[in-house]
């Protein structure tokens, strides 16, 4: 728990009637460090209200695909209920799953970063493309180069491939913008890729790895199948990669089961989902 | 309608007996639908129907597809506690029905999205103000870009601002026509309340539907305004169109009422549509 941290937070000088819609303008607020305030009593209604607010906050913030910091959630939404953060985030996580079939995942326990992942098989393309489709297509190409190359690829190799697609560093593309910035900066911030300097390289050389988000949003098997589709080969033709992809799937399944169990236990303890009538006003219908 | 907090303090949320009928039940069909709608931001009605059918096919192919209105009301009753809903509107230029997920509480510019930096949101705000102030509902690229020096946040060059405006077009907050910008139907759906509250003196209202008006036709005598689709409906069977307020002859071309059947026959492509834009002189 982060109780020891002294976050400055803003105390409203009036009691806000509306759970949503209030604008926080700086002039109305005093700054009181959380540490000095007594924690408010546990009130399920308010915890649920904060959780609902957190759901919207996460849905909006996730649009940028830049991982969300726990400290931002605490500052912007949770505020004086920071002591109840674990319960609030569990309630939010439950609502996200039940309403949007989206998983809230902590991808970096050290820096407390979270992302939202869709848990359903993608319906991509059913209504044509969105503005993100070209970028994600390009990403898929890069992820497959990295994987097929043994889970890392030098910048030189990546550019070789991109040049074949007509993309060049420093040249603005109508769909991707400046491609070098996209792959070394934007995709890195979004945790789709990692861009690291090759140790002891002089002049400095860089290589690409899969980012944490890529591991969660796709799988080595999916990427292998994509690469094989392009090459018109069978995934099993790439024996080493195929073995690795299968192994990752097994591991991922085991992790998913363990996580689901842990979540179910936590929720049972917190009384989340037990009485949906009284917590959310929704009946949770589990489809047969 | 029951608020999420009200339900949380132990009152039964079972809404039987109230006018809304059965409380919402959300299945994977609804969840997939909701997620995809969110991904696209805003969809036209034919796309929404296709999406609904797709979601049924994936999850529950034996079930009969719910009537769209009921399907959406169902989802909305579940989303109530989050103060968001799927809202239906019509495009101002040709009356096509559109759907988007919007905030029930007022959405200010800063809450629009966190995709945009402070200076970019301020650019949108400036464009919004020019659009609201204009006679036609359109603001020229030149006029918007001339305000670049006044923006809050990080300094932005005109070239950058042009790209930011394109970002807004791609994200369906603005529409561009011949170098001029107006609000996308999605922005109007999302921000109508905010716009009416923030610009009460300059905002224009349609005389027929009483909603926010950005583009439309106006009476040259008394100045009342009407949306193009509202004009189409109101004068549909009128032999001699007359202003509903001052009875003077209505001087503008009357557009056709949007007909989804005709659209499908014509192939539904955007380029084949005739869109009507009125210029005020």
Coordinates of N, CA and C in Angstrom, one line a residue, chain B residues 85-280:
Chain B
X85 N -23.8 6.5 -22.5 CA -24.9 5.8 -23.2 C -24.6 5.8 -24.7
X86 N -25.2 4.9 -25.4 CA -25.2 4.9 -26.9 C -26.3 5.8 -27.3
X87 N -25.9 6.9 -28.0 CA -26.9 7.9 -28.4 C -27.0 7.9 -29.9
X88 N -28.3 8.2 -30.3 CA -28.5 8.2 -31.8 C -28.7 9.7 -32.2
X89 N -28.2 10.0 -33.3 CA -28.4 11.4 -33.9 C -28.5 11.3 -35.4
X90 N -28.7 12.4 -36.0 CA -28.6 12.4 -37.5 C -27.6 13.4 -38.0
X91 N -27.0 13.1 -39.1 CA -26.0 14.0 -39.6 C -26.7 15.3 -40.2
X92 N -26.0 16.4 -40.0 CA -26.7 17.7 -40.3 C -26.8 17.9 -41.8
X93 N -25.9 17.3 -42.6 CA -26.0 17.6 -44.0 C -27.0 16.8 -44.8
X94 N -27.1 15.5 -44.4 CA -28.1 14.8 -45.2 C -29.0 13.8 -44.4
X95 N -29.0 14.0 -43.1 CA -30.0 13.3 -42.3 C -29.8 11.8 -42.1
X96 N -28.5 11.4 -42.2 CA -28.3 10.0 -42.0 C -28.2 9.7 -40.5
X97 N -28.9 8.6 -40.0 CA -28.8 8.3 -38.6 C -27.4 7.8 -38.2
X98 N -26.9 8.3 -37.1 CA -25.6 7.8 -36.6 C -25.7 7.5 -35.2
X99 N -24.8 6.6 -34.7 CA -24.8 6.2 -33.3 C -23.3 6.4 -32.8
X100 N -23.3 6.8 -31.5 CA -22.0 6.9 -30.8 C -22.2 6.7 -29.3
X101 N -21.1 6.4 -28.7 CA -21.1 6.2 -27.2 C -20.7 7.6 -26.7
X102 N -21.6 8.2 -25.8 CA -21.3 9.5 -25.3 C -21.5 9.6 -23.8
X103 N -20.9 10.6 -23.3 CA -21.1 10.9 -21.8 C -22.5 11.4 -21.6
X104 N -23.1 11.0 -20.5 CA -24.4 11.5 -20.1 C -24.2 12.9 -19.5
X105 N -23.1 13.0 -18.7 CA -22.8 14.2 -18.1 C -22.2 15.1 -19.2
X106 N -22.1 16.4 -18.9 CA -21.6 17.3 -19.9 C -20.2 17.0 -20.3
X107 N -19.9 16.9 -21.5 CA -18.5 16.7 -22.0 C -17.9 18.0 -22.4
X108 N -16.9 18.4 -21.7 CA -16.2 19.7 -22.1 C -15.1 19.3 -23.1
X109 N -14.5 20.3 -23.6 CA -13.4 20.0 -24.6 C -12.3 19.1 -24.0
X110 N -12.0 19.4 -22.7 CA -10.9 18.7 -22.1 C -11.2 17.3 -21.9
X111 N -12.5 16.9 -21.8 CA -12.8 15.5 -21.6 C -13.0 14.8 -22.9
X112 N -12.9 15.5 -24.0 CA -13.1 14.8 -25.3 C -12.4 13.5 -25.4
X113 N -11.1 13.7 -25.2 CA -10.2 12.5 -25.3 C -8.9 12.9 -24.7
X114 N -8.1 11.9 -24.3 CA -6.8 12.2 -23.8 C -5.8 12.0 -25.0
X115 N -6.3 11.7 -26.2 CA -5.4 11.6 -27.3 C -4.7 12.8 -27.6
X116 N -5.2 13.9 -27.2 CA -4.7 15.2 -27.7 C -4.0 16.0 -26.6
X117 N -2.9 16.7 -27.0 CA -2.2 17.5 -26.0 C -3.0 18.8 -25.8
X118 N -2.5 19.6 -24.7 CA -3.3 20.8 -24.4 C -3.4 21.7 -25.5
X119 N -2.3 21.9 -26.3 CA -2.4 22.9 -27.4 C -3.3 22.4 -28.5
X120 N -3.4 21.1 -28.6 CA -4.2 20.5 -29.7 C -5.7 20.7 -29.3
X121 N -6.0 20.5 -28.0 CA -7.4 20.7 -27.5 C -7.8 22.1 -27.6
X122 N -6.8 23.0 -27.4 CA -7.1 24.4 -27.5 C -7.4 24.8 -28.9
X123 N -6.6 24.2 -29.9 CA -6.9 24.4 -31.3 C -8.3 24.0 -31.6
X124 N -8.7 22.9 -31.1 CA -10.1 22.4 -31.3 C -11.1 23.4 -30.8
X125 N -10.8 23.9 -29.6 CA -11.7 24.9 -28.9 C -11.8 26.1 -29.8
X126 N -10.7 26.6 -30.4 CA -10.7 27.8 -31.2 C -11.5 27.5 -32.5
X127 N -11.3 26.3 -33.1 CA -12.0 26.0 -34.3 C -13.5 25.9 -34.0
X128 N -13.8 25.3 -32.8 CA -15.2 25.2 -32.4 C -15.9 26.6 -32.3
X129 N -15.2 27.5 -31.7 CA -15.7 28.9 -31.5 C -16.0 29.5 -32.8
X130 N -15.0 29.4 -33.8 CA -15.2 30.0 -35.1 C -16.4 29.3 -35.8
X131 N -16.5 28.0 -35.6 CA -17.6 27.3 -36.3 C -19.0 27.8 -35.7
X132 N -19.1 27.9 -34.4 CA -20.3 28.4 -33.8 C -20.7 29.8 -34.2
X133 N -19.6 30.6 -34.3 CA -19.9 32.0 -34.7 C -20.2 32.2 -36.1
X134 N -19.8 31.3 -37.0 CA -20.0 31.5 -38.4 C -21.4 31.4 -38.8
X135 N -21.7 32.0 -40.0 CA -23.1 32.0 -40.5 C -23.4 30.6 -41.1
X136 N -22.4 30.0 -41.7 CA -22.6 28.8 -42.5 C -22.4 27.5 -41.6
X137 N -21.7 27.7 -40.5 CA -21.4 26.5 -39.7 C -20.0 26.0 -40.1
X138 N -19.3 26.7 -41.0 CA -18.0 26.3 -41.4 C -17.0 27.3 -41.0
X139 N -15.8 26.9 -40.6 CA -14.7 27.8 -40.4 C -13.6 27.5 -41.4
X140 N -13.0 28.5 -42.0 CA -12.0 28.2 -43.0 C -10.7 27.8 -42.3
X141 N -9.9 27.0 -43.0 CA -8.6 26.5 -42.5 C -7.8 27.7 -42.2
X142 N -7.8 28.7 -43.1 CA -7.0 29.9 -42.9 C -7.3 30.6 -41.6
X143 N -8.6 30.8 -41.3 CA -9.0 31.5 -40.1 C -8.6 30.8 -38.9
X144 N -8.7 29.5 -38.9 CA -8.3 28.6 -37.8 C -6.8 28.7 -37.5
X145 N -6.1 28.6 -38.6 CA -4.6 28.6 -38.5 C -4.1 29.9 -38.1
X146 N -4.8 31.0 -38.4 CA -4.3 32.3 -37.9 C -4.3 32.5 -36.4
X147 N -5.1 31.6 -35.7 CA -5.2 31.7 -34.3 C -4.1 30.9 -33.6
X148 N -3.2 30.3 -34.3 CA -2.2 29.3 -33.8 C -1.3 30.0 -32.7
X149 N -1.1 31.3 -32.8 CA -0.3 32.0 -31.9 C -0.9 32.2 -30.5
X150 N -2.3 32.1 -30.5 CA -3.0 32.3 -29.3 C -3.2 31.0 -28.4
X151 N -2.6 29.9 -28.9 CA -2.9 28.7 -28.3 C -2.2 28.5 -26.9
X152 N -2.9 27.8 -26.0 CA -2.2 27.5 -24.7 C -1.3 26.3 -25.0
X153 N -0.4 26.1 -24.0 CA 0.5 24.9 -24.1 C 1.6 25.1 -25.0
X154 N 2.1 24.0 -25.5 CA 3.4 24.0 -26.3 C 3.1 24.8 -27.6
X155 N 4.1 25.6 -28.0 CA 4.0 26.4 -29.3 C 3.7 25.4 -30.5
X156 N 2.8 25.9 -31.3 CA 2.5 25.0 -32.5 C 2.7 25.9 -33.8
X157 N 3.3 25.3 -34.8 CA 3.5 26.0 -36.0 C 2.2 25.7 -36.9
X158 N 2.0 26.5 -37.9 CA 0.9 26.4 -38.8 C 0.9 25.0 -39.4
X159 N 2.0 24.5 -39.8 CA 2.1 23.2 -40.5 C 1.7 22.1 -39.6
X160 N 2.1 22.2 -38.3 CA 1.7 21.2 -37.3 C 0.2 21.3 -37.1
X161 N -0.3 22.6 -37.0 CA -1.7 22.7 -36.8 C -2.6 22.1 -37.9
X162 N -2.1 22.2 -39.1 CA -2.8 21.6 -40.2 C -2.9 20.1 -40.0
X163 N -1.8 19.5 -39.5 CA -1.8 18.0 -39.3 C -2.8 17.7 -38.1
X164 N -2.8 18.6 -37.1 CA -3.7 18.3 -35.9 C -5.1 18.4 -36.4
X165 N -5.4 19.3 -37.3 CA -6.8 19.4 -37.8 C -7.1 18.1 -38.6
X166 N -6.2 17.5 -39.3 CA -6.4 16.3 -40.0 C -6.6 15.2 -39.0
X167 N -5.9 15.2 -37.9 CA -6.1 14.2 -36.8 C -7.6 14.3 -36.3
X168 N -8.1 15.5 -36.1 CA -9.5 15.7 -35.7 C -10.4 15.1 -36.7
X169 N -10.1 15.3 -38.0 CA -11.0 14.7 -39.0 C -10.9 13.2 -39.0
X170 N -9.8 12.6 -38.9 CA -9.6 11.2 -38.8 C -10.4 10.6 -37.6
X171 N -10.3 11.3 -36.5 CA -11.0 10.8 -35.3 C -12.4 11.2 -35.2
X172 N -12.9 11.8 -36.3 CA -14.3 12.1 -36.5 C -14.8 13.1 -35.5
X173 N -14.0 14.1 -35.2 CA -14.5 15.2 -34.4 C -14.9 16.4 -35.3
X174 N -14.1 16.5 -36.4 CA -14.4 17.5 -37.4 C -14.6 16.9 -38.8
X175 N -15.3 17.6 -39.7 CA -15.5 17.2 -41.1 C -14.8 18.3 -41.9
X176 N -14.1 17.9 -42.9 CA -13.5 19.0 -43.8 C -14.2 18.9 -45.2
X177 N -14.6 20.1 -45.7 CA -15.2 20.2 -47.0 C -14.5 21.4 -47.7
X178 N -13.8 21.2 -48.7 CA -13.2 22.3 -49.5 C -12.4 23.3 -48.7
X179 N -11.6 22.8 -47.8 CA -10.7 23.7 -47.0 C -11.4 24.3 -45.9
X180 N -12.7 23.9 -45.6 CA -13.4 24.5 -44.4 C -13.8 23.3 -43.5
X181 N -13.9 23.7 -42.2 CA -14.2 22.7 -41.2 C -15.5 22.9 -40.5
X182 N -16.2 21.9 -40.2 CA -17.4 22.0 -39.4 C -17.4 20.8 -38.4
X183 N -18.3 20.7 -37.5 CA -18.4 19.7 -36.5 C -18.9 18.4 -37.1
X184 N -18.2 17.3 -36.8 CA -18.8 16.0 -37.1 C -20.0 15.7 -36.3
X185 N -20.9 14.9 -36.8 CA -22.1 14.5 -36.1 C -21.8 14.0 -34.7
X186 N -20.7 13.3 -34.6 CA -20.3 12.7 -33.4 C -20.0 13.8 -32.3
X187 N -19.3 14.8 -32.8 CA -19.0 15.9 -31.9 C -20.2 16.6 -31.4
X188 N -21.2 16.7 -32.3 CA -22.4 17.4 -31.9 C -23.2 16.5 -30.8
X189 N -23.2 15.2 -31.1 CA -23.8 14.2 -30.2 C -23.2 14.3 -28.8
X190 N -21.9 14.4 -28.8 CA -21.2 14.3 -27.5 C -21.2 15.6 -26.8
X191 N -21.1 16.7 -27.5 CA -20.8 18.0 -26.9 C -22.0 19.0 -26.9
X192 N -23.1 18.6 -27.4 CA -24.2 19.6 -27.6 C -24.5 20.3 -26.2
X193 N -24.6 19.5 -25.2 CA -24.9 20.2 -23.9 C -23.8 21.2 -23.5
X194 N -22.6 20.8 -23.7 CA -21.5 21.6 -23.3 C -21.5 22.9 -24.1
X195 N -21.8 22.8 -25.4 CA -21.8 23.9 -26.3 C -22.9 24.9 -26.0
X196 N -24.1 24.3 -25.7 CA -25.2 25.2 -25.3 C -25.0 25.9 -24.0
X197 N -24.3 25.2 -23.1 CA -24.0 25.9 -21.8 C -22.9 26.9 -21.9
X198 N -21.9 26.6 -22.7 CA -20.7 27.5 -22.8 C -20.9 28.7 -23.7
X199 N -21.7 28.5 -24.7 CA -21.8 29.6 -25.7 C -23.3 30.0 -25.9
X200 N -24.0 30.3 -24.8 CA -25.5 30.5 -24.8 C -25.9 31.6 -25.7
X201 N -25.0 32.6 -25.9 CA -25.4 33.8 -26.7 C -25.2 33.6 -28.2
X202 N -24.2 32.8 -28.6 CA -23.9 32.7 -30.0 C -24.5 31.4 -30.6
X203 N -24.9 30.5 -29.7 CA -25.3 29.2 -30.3 C -26.6 29.3 -31.1
X204 N -26.7 28.5 -32.1 CA -27.9 28.5 -33.0 C -28.8 27.3 -32.7
X205 N -30.1 27.5 -32.7 CA -31.0 26.4 -32.4 C -31.9 26.2 -33.6
X206 N -32.3 24.9 -33.9 CA -33.2 24.6 -35.0 C -34.6 24.9 -34.5
X207 N -35.4 25.6 -35.4 CA -36.7 26.0 -35.0 C -37.7 24.8 -34.9
X208 N -37.3 23.7 -35.6 CA -38.2 22.6 -35.7 C -37.9 21.6 -34.5
X209 N -36.7 21.1 -34.4 CA -36.4 20.1 -33.4 C -35.8 20.7 -32.1
X210 N -35.5 22.0 -32.1 CA -35.0 22.7 -31.0 C -33.6 22.1 -30.5
X211 N -32.9 21.4 -31.3 CA -31.6 21.0 -31.0 C -30.5 22.0 -31.5
X212 N -29.3 21.8 -31.0 CA -28.2 22.6 -31.5 C -28.1 22.6 -33.0
X213 N -27.9 23.7 -33.6 CA -27.7 23.8 -35.1 C -26.4 24.4 -35.4
X214 N -25.6 23.6 -36.3 CA -24.4 24.2 -36.8 C -24.5 24.5 -38.2
X215 N -25.0 23.6 -39.0 CA -25.3 23.8 -40.5 C -26.8 23.8 -40.6
X216 N -27.3 24.7 -41.5 CA -28.7 24.7 -41.8 C -29.1 25.8 -42.7
X217 N -30.4 25.9 -42.9 CA -31.0 27.0 -43.7 C -31.6 28.0 -42.8
X218 N -31.6 29.3 -43.2 CA -32.3 30.3 -42.4 C -33.3 31.1 -43.2
X219 N -34.3 31.6 -42.5 CA -35.3 32.5 -43.2 C -34.6 33.8 -43.3
X220 N -34.7 34.4 -44.6 CA -34.1 35.7 -44.8 C -34.9 36.8 -44.2
X221 N -36.1 36.6 -43.8 CA -36.9 37.6 -43.3 C -36.8 37.7 -41.8
X222 N -37.1 36.6 -41.1 CA -37.1 36.6 -39.6 C -35.9 36.0 -39.0
X223 N -35.1 35.3 -39.8 CA -33.8 34.8 -39.2 C -33.9 33.4 -38.5
X224 N -35.1 32.8 -38.4 CA -35.1 31.5 -37.8 C -34.3 30.5 -38.6
X225 N -33.8 29.4 -37.9 CA -33.0 28.5 -38.7 C -33.6 27.1 -38.5
X226 N -33.2 26.2 -39.6 CA -33.7 24.9 -39.5 C -32.6 24.0 -40.1
X227 N -32.4 22.8 -39.5 CA -31.5 21.8 -40.0 C -32.0 21.4 -41.4
X228 N -31.1 21.0 -42.2 CA -31.4 20.5 -43.6 C -32.4 19.3 -43.5
X229 N -32.1 18.3 -42.7 CA -33.1 17.2 -42.6 C -34.4 17.6 -42.0
X230 N -34.4 18.6 -41.1 CA -35.6 19.1 -40.6 C -36.4 19.9 -41.6
X231 N -35.7 20.6 -42.5 CA -36.4 21.3 -43.6 C -37.0 20.3 -44.5
X232 N -36.2 19.2 -44.8 CA -36.7 18.2 -45.7 C -38.0 17.6 -45.2
X233 N -38.0 17.3 -43.9 CA -39.2 16.6 -43.3 C -40.4 17.6 -43.3
X234 N -40.1 18.8 -42.9 CA -41.2 19.8 -42.6 C -41.9 20.2 -43.9
X235 N -41.1 20.3 -45.0 CA -41.7 20.8 -46.3 C -41.9 19.6 -47.2
X236 N -41.9 18.4 -46.7 CA -41.9 17.2 -47.5 C -43.1 17.3 -48.5
X237 N -44.3 17.5 -48.0 CA -45.4 17.5 -49.0 C -46.0 18.9 -49.2
X238 N -45.1 19.9 -49.0 CA -45.6 21.3 -49.2 C -45.4 21.7 -50.6
X239 N -46.5 22.2 -51.2 CA -46.4 22.7 -52.6 C -45.6 24.0 -52.6
X240 N -45.9 24.9 -51.6 CA -45.2 26.1 -51.6 C -44.6 26.3 -50.2
X241 N -43.3 26.0 -50.0 CA -42.7 26.1 -48.7 C -42.7 27.5 -48.1
X242 N -43.2 27.6 -46.9 CA -43.3 28.9 -46.2 C -42.7 28.8 -44.8
X243 N -42.0 29.9 -44.4 CA -41.4 29.9 -43.1 C -42.4 29.6 -42.0
X244 N -42.1 28.7 -41.1 CA -43.1 28.3 -40.0 C -43.3 29.5 -39.0
X245 N -42.4 30.4 -39.1 CA -42.4 31.5 -38.1 C -43.1 32.8 -38.6
X246 N -42.6 33.2 -39.8 CA -43.2 34.5 -40.3 C -44.0 34.3 -41.6
X247 N -44.1 33.1 -42.0 CA -44.9 32.7 -43.2 C -44.4 33.2 -44.5
X248 N -43.3 33.8 -44.5 CA -42.7 34.3 -45.8 C -42.2 33.1 -46.6
X249 N -42.2 33.3 -47.9 CA -41.7 32.3 -48.8 C -40.4 31.8 -48.5
X250 N -40.2 30.4 -48.4 CA -38.9 29.9 -48.0 C -38.0 29.8 -49.2
X251 N -36.9 30.6 -49.2 CA -36.2 30.8 -50.5 C -35.2 29.8 -50.9
X252 N -35.0 28.7 -50.1 CA -33.9 27.8 -50.4 C -34.4 26.5 -51.0
X253 N -33.4 25.8 -51.6 CA -33.8 24.5 -52.2 C -34.1 23.5 -51.1
X254 N -35.2 22.8 -51.2 CA -35.6 21.9 -50.2 C -35.0 20.5 -50.5
X255 N -34.1 20.0 -49.5 CA -33.5 18.7 -49.8 C -34.5 17.6 -49.6
X256 N -34.0 16.4 -50.1 CA -34.9 15.2 -50.0 C -34.7 14.6 -48.6
X257 N -35.8 14.0 -48.2 CA -35.8 13.2 -46.9 C -34.9 12.0 -47.1
X258 N -34.0 11.8 -46.1 CA -33.1 10.6 -46.2 C -33.9 9.3 -46.3
X259 N -33.6 8.5 -47.3 CA -34.3 7.3 -47.4 C -33.3 6.1 -47.5
X260 N -33.2 5.3 -46.4 CA -32.2 4.3 -46.3 C -32.3 3.3 -47.4
X261 N -33.5 3.0 -47.9 CA -33.7 2.1 -49.0 C -33.0 2.6 -50.3
X262 N -33.2 3.8 -50.6 CA -32.6 4.4 -51.8 C -31.1 4.4 -51.7
X263 N -30.6 4.6 -50.4 CA -29.2 4.5 -50.2 C -28.6 3.2 -50.6
X264 N -29.2 2.2 -50.2 CA -28.7 0.8 -50.4 C -28.7 0.5 -51.9
X265 N -29.8 1.0 -52.6 CA -29.8 0.8 -54.1 C -28.7 1.5 -54.8
X266 N -28.4 2.7 -54.3 CA -27.4 3.5 -54.9 C -26.0 3.0 -54.6
X267 N -25.9 2.0 -53.7 CA -24.6 1.5 -53.3 C -24.1 2.1 -52.1
X268 N -24.8 3.1 -51.6 CA -24.4 3.7 -50.3 C -23.0 4.3 -50.2
X269 N -22.4 4.6 -51.3 CA -21.1 5.1 -51.2 C -21.2 6.6 -51.0
X270 N -20.2 7.1 -50.2 CA -20.3 8.5 -49.8 C -20.2 9.4 -51.0
X271 N -19.4 9.0 -52.0 CA -19.2 9.9 -53.1 C -20.4 10.1 -54.0
X272 N -21.3 9.2 -53.9 CA -22.5 9.3 -54.8 C -23.6 10.1 -54.1
X273 N -23.4 10.5 -52.8 CA -24.4 11.3 -52.2 C -24.3 12.7 -52.6
X274 N -25.5 13.3 -52.7 CA -25.5 14.7 -53.0 C -25.7 15.4 -51.6
X275 N -24.7 16.2 -51.2 CA -24.9 16.9 -50.0 C -25.2 18.4 -50.2
X276 N -26.0 18.9 -49.4 CA -26.5 20.2 -49.6 C -25.9 21.2 -48.6
X277 N -25.2 22.2 -49.0 CA -24.7 23.1 -48.0 C -25.1 24.5 -48.4
X278 N -25.7 25.2 -47.4 CA -26.2 26.5 -47.7 C -25.2 27.6 -47.4
X279 N -25.2 28.5 -48.3 CA -24.3 29.7 -48.0 C -25.3 30.9 -47.7
X280 N -24.9 31.6 -46.7 CA -25.7 32.7 -46.3 C -25.1 34.0 -46.9

